[in-house]
Amino acid sequence: MADQQEEEDLRMALRMSMQNLPPEPKRSKPREAAGSPATTTPEESRRLQRELLAAAAEKRMLAAAKSTPSSSLPSKNEGSGGLRMKEAEIKAKEVNLDNELSEEEAYQLFSMVFGSSVSKDILAQWSNQGIRFSPDPETSMGLVQHEGGPCGVLATIQAFVLKYILFFPDELSKVAANMPQSMHSRRLSKTQCVVSDNFAAFSEDTKARCTLFVAIYPTVALVKSMGEILFLCGNNKRAVIATLSVISNGIEGSEDNPKDVIIAQALEGLSIESAFDLQKVLRVDTYMTPTSAFKRLEAMIPVFQSRMGALLFLISALLSRGLDCVQADRDDPSLPLVTAPFGHASQEIVNLLLCGQAVPNVFDGRMDLGGGMFLKGISTSVEVGFLTLLESLNFCKVGQNLKCPKWPIWVVGSESHYTVLFALDTAVQDENELEERESQIRKAFDAQDQSGGGGFISVEGFHHVLRETNIRLPSEKLDRLCSSGFIVWSEFWQVILDLDKSLGGLKDSSGQMGRKIFELYHFNGIAKSDLNGSQATPGGETPVQRPRLTKLRVSVPPRWSPEEFMANLVVPPGSAGSESSGKDTEVPKPEPPPQHAPLVDCIRTRWHRAVCNWVGDPPSIV
């Protein structure tokens, strides 16, 4: 069959060469002698055919070039053609279609993520979690999780989605106006105009904003968030988008056959159990501009909403960073990124999505261990931050880069799960004079802490802290703190609390220390049974499986001593942070008794001595 096709091509080339065209350019003669056809081998014959085909192609190109009028000014047609060529060149620079990974890259990627002895349960968790918004009206601004494991990926995307909903609604609106109507997840209707009533935890303004989001913007916010994260991983130079070869192009659905159904059918029986499986099904494209990446993500959003979505996005982030760079970021590259035995996302995965580097630690900068060895932490400020229960248990120390992000949104880590904490107002991060002073002292102390977050420094480092922060300790207190050869933060902090402001401490003779009251919201995307939202069924009531959104009232005491605060809950009229109507000030009502849950311990790592209250079930971080 191949020989017949080549003969047909030869005949076509010869017919075209006999047409009335200008003389062809000279070519070097074929190596074989023209007079000895009997000795021509099949390979030589095919080479001759290729020579003839090439000659015919050159002839056509020359004829086309000569038939074009020569002019210093392009015609209209030439101008549009040149414009099209320029656009094609720009697109070629914007997009690099690699299409598939090499066998070596696939093995490196699979081993890096899952290790050499991953269980089928963990693989199933990561192969059955899409990036989808909750169908429950009250939490429809949140991504829902049904499988354990990928919560670190979902929670980080959720944090960026909230950033766009809460602080960039106008940008979403502009982008949505230019998107095809079919890309909008839902259309705004009279019935959806009252969806805001279901956002019980939010203020009226935010309810309206979230209602509009639910009706129009989910795809826009999700695509913007995913694109921002991938370019962050790609050092703002590129984004690699991994999809599946079985559904690599845009999916066209219909009323009779929705996109979800088409994709589910295409993925039926598909499993990822080895590097070979990964290489066989993965398609990889590289995009050099946010606009080109946005268009691709927009077209592929149904794929990321499918059961393979979370895994595909993690792979996209790793490839955007570069596998070698990911390994260089880590302290121990031999460990898999998905942790055993439960398949949770490691801190390296979460840090990669938050700051663009797969570093394993949460402190600022890096820690010098001596001998040329370093532990790597967060080196830059971030858009959305991170808090963890492990800090309250003294297992680590979260640095200011993650604690004080640009926007008041935090991924919250527990021992086994990731959730999201956020505020509607950036003012929650504003610090009064004393808070700023505390932050300054703590930052100087942490910069000298070489204990891995243990909370103690050397005497030499301590003297550096005192000079940097202009603290003048009386000699007896200085000698007592330095007597053991190292200084513990808790002891030093107690001295600072008792040291007068005039000496660089925090003791305020007025006793008024800037009380703060604000609201935080906690979102747990994992679908759990909610008895309060039970649905009536013929056989009785069935609990609704849905994520949880909890509103918390947070009060940071006006005094730096918790004992003083609990002993005297009445706030003086002029205390900073309190609200006054301008009339005769009434004695404030006592605060409701504080409630406790592990989330409160996480909040206190950011706002020391905070007390929290909420309505209903306690917020869960597991």
Coordinates of C-alpha atoms in Angstrom, one line a residue:
M1 CA 0.0 0.0 0.0
A2 CA 2.8 2.4 0.8
D3 CA 4.5 1.7 -2.5
Q4 CA 1.3 2.3 -4.4
Q5 CA 0.8 5.6 -2.6
E6 CA 4.3 6.7 -3.5
E7 CA 3.8 5.8 -7.1
E8 CA 0.6 7.8 -7.2
D9 CA 2.4 10.8 -5.6
L10 CA 5.1 10.5 -8.3
R11 CA 2.7 10.5 -11.1
M12 CA 0.9 13.5 -9.7
A13 CA 4.3 15.3 -9.3
L14 CA 5.2 14.5 -12.9
R15 CA 1.9 15.7 -14.3
M16 CA 2.3 19.0 -12.4
S17 CA 5.9 19.4 -13.6
M18 CA 4.7 19.1 -17.2
Q19 CA 2.3 22.1 -16.9
N20 CA 3.3 25.5 -18.4
L21 CA 5.2 26.9 -15.5
P22 CA 8.5 28.8 -15.3
P23 CA 11.7 26.7 -15.4
E24 CA 12.4 25.0 -12.1
P25 CA 15.5 25.9 -10.2
K26 CA 18.5 23.7 -10.8
R27 CA 18.9 20.8 -8.4
S28 CA 21.9 18.5 -8.0
K29 CA 21.6 15.4 -10.0
P30 CA 20.5 12.2 -8.3
R31 CA 23.5 10.1 -7.4
E32 CA 22.5 7.1 -9.5
A33 CA 23.4 7.2 -13.2
A34 CA 20.5 7.9 -15.6
G35 CA 21.5 5.1 -17.9
S36 CA 21.4 2.2 -15.5
P37 CA 17.8 1.7 -14.4
A38 CA 18.3 -2.0 -14.1
T39 CA 20.6 -1.6 -11.1
T40 CA 18.3 0.8 -9.2
T41 CA 17.3 -0.5 -5.8
P42 CA 13.9 0.1 -4.2
E43 CA 15.4 2.6 -1.8
E44 CA 17.1 4.5 -4.6
S45 CA 13.9 4.5 -6.6
R46 CA 12.0 6.0 -3.6
R47 CA 14.7 8.6 -3.1
L48 CA 14.3 9.6 -6.8
Q49 CA 10.6 9.9 -6.3
R50 CA 11.1 12.2 -3.3
E51 CA 13.5 14.3 -5.4
L52 CA 10.9 14.7 -8.1
L53 CA 8.2 15.6 -5.5
A54 CA 10.4 18.2 -3.9
A55 CA 11.2 19.7 -7.3
A56 CA 7.5 19.9 -8.1
A57 CA 6.8 21.6 -4.8
E58 CA 9.6 24.1 -5.3
K59 CA 8.2 24.9 -8.8
R60 CA 4.8 25.6 -7.4
M61 CA 6.2 27.9 -4.7
L62 CA 8.3 29.8 -7.2
A63 CA 5.3 30.2 -9.5
A64 CA 3.2 31.5 -6.7
A65 CA 5.9 34.0 -5.7
K66 CA 6.3 35.3 -9.3
S67 CA 2.5 35.6 -9.8
T68 CA 2.4 38.1 -6.9
P69 CA 2.7 41.7 -8.1
S70 CA 5.9 43.2 -6.8
S71 CA 5.2 46.5 -5.1
S72 CA 6.7 48.4 -2.2
L73 CA 3.2 48.9 -0.7
P74 CA 1.1 45.9 0.1
S75 CA -2.4 45.5 -1.3
K76 CA -5.4 45.1 0.9
N77 CA -5.3 41.3 0.4
E78 CA -1.6 41.3 1.2
G79 CA -2.1 43.4 4.2
S80 CA -4.8 41.1 5.7
G81 CA -2.6 38.1 4.8
G82 CA 0.3 39.7 6.5
L83 CA -1.8 40.4 9.5
R84 CA -3.0 36.8 9.6
M85 CA 0.6 35.7 9.5
K86 CA 1.6 38.0 12.3
E87 CA -1.3 36.8 14.4
A88 CA -0.2 33.2 13.7
E89 CA 3.4 34.1 14.8
I90 CA 2.1 35.7 18.0
K91 CA -0.1 32.6 18.7
A92 CA 2.9 30.4 18.1
K93 CA 4.8 32.4 20.7
E94 CA 2.0 32.2 23.1
V95 CA 1.3 28.5 22.9
N96 CA 3.7 25.6 22.8
L97 CA 1.8 22.4 22.1
D98 CA 3.9 19.6 23.6
N99 CA 1.0 17.2 23.5
E100 CA 2.5 14.4 25.6
L101 CA 5.1 13.6 28.2
S102 CA 8.1 11.5 27.5
E103 CA 8.4 8.1 29.2
E104 CA 11.1 9.5 31.5
E105 CA 9.0 12.6 32.4
A106 CA 5.9 10.5 33.1
Y107 CA 7.9 8.2 35.4
Q108 CA 9.4 11.2 37.2
L109 CA 6.0 12.8 37.7
F110 CA 4.2 9.7 38.9
S111 CA 7.0 8.8 41.3
M112 CA 7.2 12.4 42.6
V113 CA 3.5 12.6 43.3
F114 CA 2.7 9.0 44.5
G115 CA 6.0 7.3 45.3
S116 CA 6.9 3.8 44.3
S117 CA 4.3 1.9 46.4
V118 CA 1.1 3.8 46.4
S119 CA -2.1 2.0 47.3
K120 CA -5.1 1.7 45.0
D121 CA -7.3 3.5 47.5
I122 CA -5.1 6.7 47.3
L123 CA -5.0 6.5 43.5
A124 CA -8.8 6.2 43.5
Q125 CA -9.1 9.3 45.8
W126 CA -7.1 11.4 43.5
S127 CA -8.8 10.0 40.4
N128 CA -12.3 10.7 41.6
Q129 CA -12.4 14.3 42.7
G130 CA -13.5 17.1 40.4
I131 CA -13.2 20.9 40.9
R132 CA -16.9 21.6 41.2
F133 CA -19.1 24.1 43.0
S134 CA -21.5 22.9 45.6
P135 CA -25.1 22.4 44.4
D136 CA -26.4 23.4 47.8
P137 CA -27.7 27.0 47.6
E138 CA -26.2 28.1 50.9
T139 CA -22.7 27.1 50.0
S140 CA -22.8 27.4 46.2
M141 CA -19.8 29.8 46.2
G142 CA -17.7 26.9 47.5
L143 CA -16.0 23.9 46.0
V144 CA -17.4 20.6 47.2
Q145 CA -15.2 17.7 48.2
H146 CA -16.4 14.1 48.2
E147 CA -13.1 12.2 48.5
G148 CA -10.4 12.5 51.1
G149 CA -6.9 13.5 49.9
P150 CA -7.1 16.3 47.3
C151 CA -8.5 18.9 49.9
G152 CA -5.2 20.8 49.8
V153 CA -5.6 21.4 46.1
L154 CA -9.4 22.3 46.4
A155 CA -8.9 24.6 49.5
T156 CA -6.2 26.6 47.8
I157 CA -8.2 27.1 44.6
Q158 CA -11.2 28.0 46.8
A159 CA -9.1 30.7 48.5
F160 CA -8.3 32.3 45.2
V161 CA -11.9 32.0 44.0
L162 CA -13.0 33.9 47.2
K163 CA -10.4 36.5 46.4
Y164 CA -12.1 37.2 43.1
I165 CA -15.7 37.0 44.4
L166 CA -15.1 39.3 47.4
F167 CA -12.5 41.8 46.1
F168 CA -12.7 41.7 42.3
P169 CA -16.4 41.4 41.3
D170 CA -16.0 44.2 38.7
E171 CA -13.2 42.2 37.0
L172 CA -15.4 39.1 36.9
S173 CA -18.2 41.1 35.4
K174 CA -16.0 42.5 32.6
V175 CA -14.6 39.0 31.8
A176 CA -18.1 37.4 31.9
A177 CA -19.5 40.0 29.5
N178 CA -16.9 38.8 26.8
M179 CA -17.5 35.1 27.4
P180 CA -20.0 33.1 25.4
Q181 CA -23.3 32.7 27.2
S182 CA -22.9 28.9 27.1
M183 CA -19.9 29.3 29.4
H184 CA -21.9 30.9 32.2
S185 CA -22.8 28.2 34.7
R186 CA -26.3 29.5 35.2
R187 CA -28.5 32.3 34.0
L188 CA -29.9 34.8 36.4
S189 CA -33.7 34.3 36.8
K190 CA -36.3 35.4 39.2
T191 CA -36.0 32.3 41.2
Q192 CA -32.2 32.8 41.6
C193 CA -32.7 36.4 42.6
V194 CA -33.8 35.2 46.0
V195 CA -30.9 32.8 46.4
S196 CA -29.2 35.4 48.6
D197 CA -31.6 34.5 51.4
N198 CA -29.8 31.2 51.6
F199 CA -26.4 32.8 52.3
A200 CA -27.5 33.1 55.9
A201 CA -24.0 33.7 57.3
F202 CA -23.3 36.8 55.1
S203 CA -24.2 40.4 55.2
E204 CA -26.8 41.7 52.8
D205 CA -24.2 43.3 50.5
T206 CA -22.2 40.1 50.3
K207 CA -25.4 38.0 49.9
A208 CA -26.2 40.0 46.8
R209 CA -22.7 39.7 45.5
C210 CA -22.7 35.9 46.0
T211 CA -26.1 35.6 44.4
L212 CA -24.8 37.3 41.3
F213 CA -21.7 35.1 41.4
V214 CA -23.8 31.9 41.6
A215 CA -25.9 33.0 38.7
I216 CA -23.2 34.2 36.3
Y217 CA -19.6 34.1 37.5
P218 CA -18.6 30.6 38.7
T219 CA -16.7 29.6 35.6
V220 CA -15.0 33.0 35.3
A221 CA -13.8 33.0 39.0
L222 CA -12.7 29.5 38.7
V223 CA -10.8 30.0 35.4
K224 CA -9.2 33.2 36.7
S225 CA -8.1 31.5 39.9
M226 CA -6.7 28.4 38.2
G227 CA -4.8 30.6 35.7
E228 CA -3.3 32.8 38.4
I229 CA -2.1 29.8 40.3
L230 CA -0.5 28.1 37.3
F231 CA 1.3 31.3 36.2
L232 CA 2.4 31.8 39.8
C233 CA 3.9 28.3 39.6
G234 CA 5.5 29.1 36.3
N235 CA 7.3 32.2 37.7
N236 CA 4.8 34.4 35.8
K237 CA 6.3 33.3 32.5
R238 CA 4.3 30.2 31.6
A239 CA 1.4 27.9 32.5
V240 CA 1.3 24.3 31.6
I241 CA -2.2 22.8 31.3
A242 CA -2.6 19.1 31.5
T243 CA -5.7 17.5 30.1
L244 CA -6.7 14.0 28.8
S245 CA -6.1 12.8 25.3
V246 CA -9.6 11.2 25.2
I247 CA -11.2 14.6 25.7
S248 CA -8.4 17.0 24.8
N249 CA -10.5 19.3 22.6
G250 CA -13.4 21.5 23.4
I251 CA -16.5 19.6 24.4
E252 CA -19.7 20.4 22.7
G253 CA -22.8 19.3 24.6
S254 CA -26.5 19.5 23.9
E255 CA -29.7 19.4 25.9
D256 CA -30.1 15.7 25.0
N257 CA -26.4 14.9 25.7
P258 CA -24.9 17.3 28.3
K259 CA -21.1 17.8 28.5
D260 CA -21.0 16.1 31.9
V261 CA -22.5 12.9 30.4
I262 CA -20.1 13.0 27.4
I263 CA -17.1 13.4 29.6
A264 CA -18.3 10.7 32.1
Q265 CA -18.7 8.3 29.2
A266 CA -15.2 9.1 27.8
L267 CA -13.7 8.5 31.3
E268 CA -15.5 5.3 31.9
G269 CA -13.0 2.6 32.8
L270 CA -10.1 5.0 32.8
S271 CA -7.7 4.6 35.7
I272 CA -4.3 5.9 36.6
E273 CA -2.3 3.2 38.3
S274 CA 1.2 3.7 36.9
A275 CA 3.5 6.1 35.1
F276 CA 2.7 4.2 31.9
D277 CA -1.0 5.0 32.4
L278 CA -0.2 8.6 33.0
Q279 CA 1.9 8.9 29.8
K280 CA -0.8 7.1 27.8
V281 CA -3.7 9.5 28.7
L282 CA -2.0 12.8 29.4
R283 CA -2.0 15.7 27.0
V284 CA 0.2 18.7 28.0
D285 CA 0.2 22.2 26.5
T286 CA 2.3 25.2 27.5
Y287 CA 1.0 28.8 27.4
M288 CA 3.1 31.9 27.5
T289 CA 0.5 34.5 28.2
P290 CA -2.4 34.7 30.7
T291 CA -4.8 35.4 27.9
S292 CA -4.0 32.2 25.9
A293 CA -4.0 30.1 29.1
F294 CA -7.4 31.6 30.1
K295 CA -8.9 30.6 26.8
R296 CA -7.6 27.1 27.1
L297 CA -8.8 26.7 30.7
E298 CA -12.2 28.2 29.7
A299 CA -12.5 25.5 27.0
M300 CA -11.3 22.7 29.2
I301 CA -13.3 23.6 32.4
P302 CA -15.7 20.7 31.9
V303 CA -12.6 18.4 32.1
F304 CA -11.4 19.9 35.3
Q305 CA -14.9 19.5 36.7
S306 CA -14.8 15.8 35.9
R307 CA -13.6 13.2 38.3
M308 CA -10.0 13.7 37.2
G309 CA -10.0 17.4 37.7
A310 CA -8.1 17.8 41.0
L311 CA -5.3 15.4 39.8
L312 CA -5.0 17.2 36.4
F313 CA -4.7 20.6 38.1
L314 CA -2.0 19.3 40.5
I315 CA -0.1 17.9 37.5
S316 CA -0.5 21.2 35.7
A317 CA 0.9 23.1 38.7
L318 CA 3.9 20.7 39.0
L319 CA 4.7 20.9 35.2
S320 CA 4.3 24.7 35.3
R321 CA 6.9 24.9 38.0
G322 CA 9.1 22.3 36.3
L323 CA 9.7 18.9 37.8
D324 CA 13.4 19.6 38.4
C325 CA 12.6 22.9 40.1
V326 CA 10.0 21.2 42.3
Q327 CA 12.6 18.7 43.5
A328 CA 15.1 21.5 44.1
D329 CA 12.5 23.3 46.2
R330 CA 12.1 20.4 48.6
D331 CA 14.1 19.5 51.6
D332 CA 13.7 15.8 51.0
P333 CA 12.9 15.0 47.4
S334 CA 12.7 11.3 48.0
L335 CA 9.3 11.5 49.8
P336 CA 6.1 11.5 47.7
L337 CA 4.1 14.7 47.6
V338 CA 0.9 12.8 48.4
T339 CA 1.5 11.5 51.9
A340 CA 0.8 8.0 53.1
P341 CA -1.2 6.3 54.5
F342 CA -4.2 8.5 53.9
G343 CA -3.2 10.2 50.6
H344 CA -3.4 13.8 51.9
A345 CA -1.8 16.7 50.0
S346 CA 1.6 17.6 51.6
Q347 CA 2.5 21.0 52.7
E348 CA 4.8 21.2 49.7
I349 CA 1.7 21.0 47.4
V350 CA -0.2 23.7 49.3
N351 CA 2.9 26.0 49.4
L352 CA 3.4 25.4 45.6
L353 CA -0.2 26.6 44.9
L354 CA 0.1 29.5 47.4
C355 CA 3.5 31.0 46.5
G356 CA 4.7 29.1 43.4
Q357 CA 7.4 27.1 45.1
A358 CA 7.1 23.6 46.5
V359 CA 9.0 24.4 49.8
P360 CA 8.1 22.2 52.7
N361 CA 8.1 24.8 55.5
V362 CA 5.9 27.7 56.5
F363 CA 8.4 30.1 58.2
D364 CA 9.7 33.1 56.4
G365 CA 12.9 32.9 54.3
R366 CA 15.2 30.0 55.0
M367 CA 16.9 28.6 58.0
D368 CA 20.7 28.1 58.1
L369 CA 21.6 24.7 59.7
G370 CA 25.3 25.2 59.2
G371 CA 27.7 23.3 57.0
G372 CA 26.0 24.7 53.9
M373 CA 22.6 23.2 54.7
F374 CA 19.4 25.1 54.7
L375 CA 15.7 24.6 55.3
K376 CA 13.5 26.4 52.8
G377 CA 10.5 28.5 53.8
I378 CA 8.3 31.1 52.2
S379 CA 10.5 33.8 50.6
T380 CA 7.8 36.3 49.3
S381 CA 4.5 37.8 50.3
V382 CA 1.4 36.0 49.1
E383 CA -2.1 36.8 47.8
V384 CA -3.8 34.4 50.2
G385 CA -2.3 33.0 53.3
F386 CA -2.1 29.9 55.6
L387 CA -2.7 29.1 59.2
T388 CA -2.3 25.7 60.9
L389 CA -3.4 24.0 64.0
L390 CA 0.1 22.5 64.2
E391 CA 1.4 25.9 65.2
S392 CA -0.9 26.0 68.3
L393 CA 0.6 22.6 69.2
N394 CA 4.2 24.0 68.8
F395 CA 5.1 21.8 65.9
C396 CA 5.9 24.7 63.6
K397 CA 5.9 28.4 63.3
V398 CA 4.0 30.2 60.5
G399 CA 5.8 33.3 59.3
Q400 CA 4.4 36.7 58.6
N401 CA 4.4 36.1 54.8
L402 CA 1.6 33.5 55.2
K403 CA 0.0 35.0 58.3
C404 CA -0.5 38.4 56.8
P405 CA -1.4 37.9 53.1
K406 CA -2.5 40.7 50.8
W407 CA -6.1 39.6 51.1
P408 CA -7.8 38.4 54.3
I409 CA -8.1 34.8 53.2
W410 CA -6.3 31.8 54.7
V411 CA -6.1 28.1 53.9
V412 CA -6.4 26.4 57.3
G413 CA -4.5 23.1 57.9
S414 CA -5.2 20.5 60.5
E415 CA -3.5 17.1 60.9
S416 CA -5.6 15.6 58.1
H417 CA -7.6 18.3 56.2
Y418 CA -7.5 21.7 54.7
T419 CA -10.3 24.3 54.9
V420 CA -10.6 28.0 54.3
L421 CA -11.0 31.0 56.7
F422 CA -11.8 34.5 55.3
A423 CA -13.1 38.0 56.1
L424 CA -15.2 40.3 54.0
D425 CA -13.2 43.4 55.0
T426 CA -9.4 43.9 54.6
A427 CA -9.5 46.0 57.8
V428 CA -9.3 42.8 59.9
Q429 CA -5.6 42.9 59.2
D430 CA -5.1 46.5 60.2
E431 CA -3.0 46.7 63.3
N432 CA -3.1 49.4 66.0
E433 CA 0.0 50.9 67.5
L434 CA 0.6 48.1 70.1
E435 CA -0.1 45.3 67.6
E436 CA 2.4 46.8 65.2
R437 CA 4.9 46.9 68.0
E438 CA 4.2 43.3 68.9
S439 CA 4.6 42.2 65.3
Q440 CA 7.9 44.2 65.0
I441 CA 9.4 42.5 68.1
R442 CA 8.2 39.0 67.1
K443 CA 9.6 39.4 63.6
A444 CA 13.0 40.4 65.0
F445 CA 12.9 37.4 67.4
D446 CA 11.9 34.9 64.7
A447 CA 14.7 36.2 62.5
Q448 CA 17.2 35.0 65.1
D449 CA 15.4 31.7 65.8
Q450 CA 17.4 28.9 64.4
S451 CA 15.6 26.2 66.4
G452 CA 13.1 25.2 63.6
G453 CA 10.2 27.1 65.2
G454 CA 11.1 26.0 68.8
G455 CA 10.8 29.6 70.1
F456 CA 14.2 30.2 71.5
I457 CA 17.4 32.1 70.4
S458 CA 21.0 32.5 71.5
V459 CA 22.2 35.3 73.8
E460 CA 24.0 36.9 70.9
G461 CA 20.9 36.8 68.8
F462 CA 18.9 38.2 71.8
H463 CA 21.2 41.3 72.0
H464 CA 20.7 41.8 68.3
V465 CA 16.9 41.8 68.9
L466 CA 17.1 44.3 71.7
R467 CA 19.2 46.7 69.5
E468 CA 16.9 46.3 66.5
T469 CA 13.7 46.9 68.4
N470 CA 15.1 49.6 70.7
I471 CA 14.2 47.7 73.9
R472 CA 16.1 48.8 77.1
L473 CA 15.8 46.1 79.7
P474 CA 16.8 46.8 83.3
S475 CA 20.1 44.9 84.1
E476 CA 18.4 42.5 86.5
K477 CA 15.8 41.4 83.9
L478 CA 18.5 41.1 81.2
D479 CA 20.7 39.0 83.5
R480 CA 17.8 36.7 84.4
L481 CA 16.8 36.1 80.8
C482 CA 20.3 35.4 79.7
S483 CA 21.3 33.2 82.6
S484 CA 20.5 29.9 80.9
G485 CA 22.5 30.6 77.7
F486 CA 19.4 30.9 75.5
I487 CA 16.2 33.0 75.6
V488 CA 12.7 31.5 75.3
W489 CA 10.1 33.6 73.5
S490 CA 7.4 33.0 76.2
E491 CA 9.7 34.3 79.0
F492 CA 10.9 37.2 76.9
W493 CA 7.3 38.1 75.9
Q494 CA 6.1 38.2 79.6
V495 CA 8.9 40.7 80.3
I496 CA 7.9 42.8 77.4
L497 CA 4.2 42.9 78.6
D498 CA 5.5 44.1 82.0
L499 CA 7.9 46.6 80.5
D500 CA 6.8 50.2 80.2
K501 CA 6.3 51.7 76.7
S502 CA 8.9 54.3 77.5
L503 CA 11.5 51.5 77.7
G504 CA 10.3 49.8 74.5
G505 CA 7.8 47.5 76.1
L506 CA 4.0 47.2 75.9
K507 CA 2.8 48.1 79.4
D508 CA 0.3 50.9 79.1
S509 CA -0.6 52.7 82.3
S510 CA -4.1 53.7 80.8
G511 CA -5.0 50.0 80.6
Q512 CA -6.7 50.6 77.2
M513 CA -5.1 48.4 74.7
G514 CA -7.1 48.7 71.5
R515 CA -10.0 46.2 71.5
K516 CA -10.9 44.8 68.1
I517 CA -14.2 43.1 67.1
F518 CA -14.7 41.6 63.6
E519 CA -16.3 38.8 61.7
L520 CA -14.6 35.8 60.1
Y521 CA -16.2 33.0 57.9
H522 CA -15.1 29.4 57.8
F523 CA -15.7 27.1 54.8
N524 CA -15.2 23.4 55.0
G525 CA -15.7 21.9 51.5
I526 CA -16.1 18.3 52.5
A527 CA -19.6 17.1 52.1
K528 CA -21.0 16.0 55.5
S529 CA -24.5 15.2 56.8
D530 CA -26.4 18.2 58.0
L531 CA -29.4 17.3 60.1
N532 CA -30.5 20.9 60.2
G533 CA -30.9 20.8 56.5
S534 CA -32.8 17.5 56.3
Q535 CA -35.0 16.9 53.4
A536 CA -38.4 15.2 53.7
T537 CA -38.6 11.9 51.9
P538 CA -41.3 9.2 51.7
G539 CA -39.4 7.1 54.2
G540 CA -38.7 10.0 56.6
E541 CA -36.1 12.8 56.7
T542 CA -32.7 12.4 55.0
P543 CA -29.8 14.6 56.1
V544 CA -28.4 16.8 53.3
Q545 CA -24.8 16.1 52.3
R546 CA -23.2 19.5 51.9
P547 CA -20.2 21.7 52.8
R548 CA -20.3 23.9 55.9
L549 CA -20.2 27.7 56.1
T550 CA -19.8 29.1 59.6
K551 CA -19.8 32.8 60.7
L552 CA -17.6 33.6 63.7
R553 CA -17.6 36.7 65.8
V554 CA -14.1 37.4 66.9
S555 CA -13.1 39.7 69.8
V556 CA -9.5 40.5 70.5
P557 CA -9.3 41.7 74.2
P558 CA -8.5 45.4 74.9
R559 CA -5.8 44.3 77.5
W560 CA -2.7 42.4 76.8
S561 CA -3.3 40.2 79.9
P562 CA -6.0 37.6 79.4
E563 CA -6.6 37.5 83.1
E564 CA -7.3 41.2 83.3
F565 CA -9.6 41.0 80.3
M566 CA -11.7 38.1 81.8
A567 CA -11.8 39.9 85.2
N568 CA -13.2 43.1 83.6
L569 CA -15.2 42.8 80.5
V570 CA -16.5 46.4 80.5
V571 CA -14.7 48.5 78.0
P572 CA -14.0 52.1 78.9
P573 CA -15.8 54.6 76.6
G574 CA -12.7 55.9 74.8
S575 CA -11.0 52.6 74.2
A576 CA -9.6 52.2 70.7
G577 CA -11.6 50.0 68.4
S578 CA -14.9 50.4 70.3
E579 CA -17.9 52.0 68.6
S580 CA -19.6 55.1 69.9
S581 CA -22.9 56.7 68.8
G582 CA -21.8 60.1 70.0
K583 CA -24.5 60.1 72.7
D584 CA -24.1 59.3 76.4
T585 CA -22.2 56.0 76.4
E586 CA -24.0 53.2 78.0
V587 CA -22.2 50.4 79.8
P588 CA -21.6 47.7 77.2
K589 CA -23.3 44.4 77.6
P590 CA -21.0 41.6 78.8
E591 CA -19.5 39.5 76.1
P592 CA -21.2 36.2 75.5
P593 CA -19.2 33.3 77.0
P594 CA -16.4 32.3 74.6
Q595 CA -16.8 29.1 72.6
H596 CA -13.9 26.8 71.7
A597 CA -13.1 24.6 68.8
P598 CA -9.7 23.7 67.2
L599 CA -10.3 26.4 64.6
V600 CA -10.1 29.0 67.5
D601 CA -6.6 27.8 68.2
C602 CA -5.7 28.4 64.6
I603 CA -7.2 31.9 64.8
R604 CA -5.2 32.7 67.9
T605 CA -2.0 32.0 66.1
R606 CA -2.9 35.1 64.0
W607 CA -4.8 37.2 66.6
H608 CA -3.4 36.4 70.0
R609 CA -5.9 36.1 72.9
A610 CA -8.9 36.2 70.5
V611 CA -12.2 34.8 71.7
C612 CA -14.8 33.5 69.3
N613 CA -18.6 32.9 69.2
W614 CA -20.8 31.3 66.6
V615 CA -24.4 30.1 66.2
G616 CA -25.1 26.4 65.7
D617 CA -22.6 23.5 65.4
P618 CA -19.0 24.4 66.0
P619 CA -16.8 24.9 62.8
S620 CA -15.0 21.8 61.8
I621 CA -11.5 21.7 60.4
V622 CA -11.5 17.9 59.8

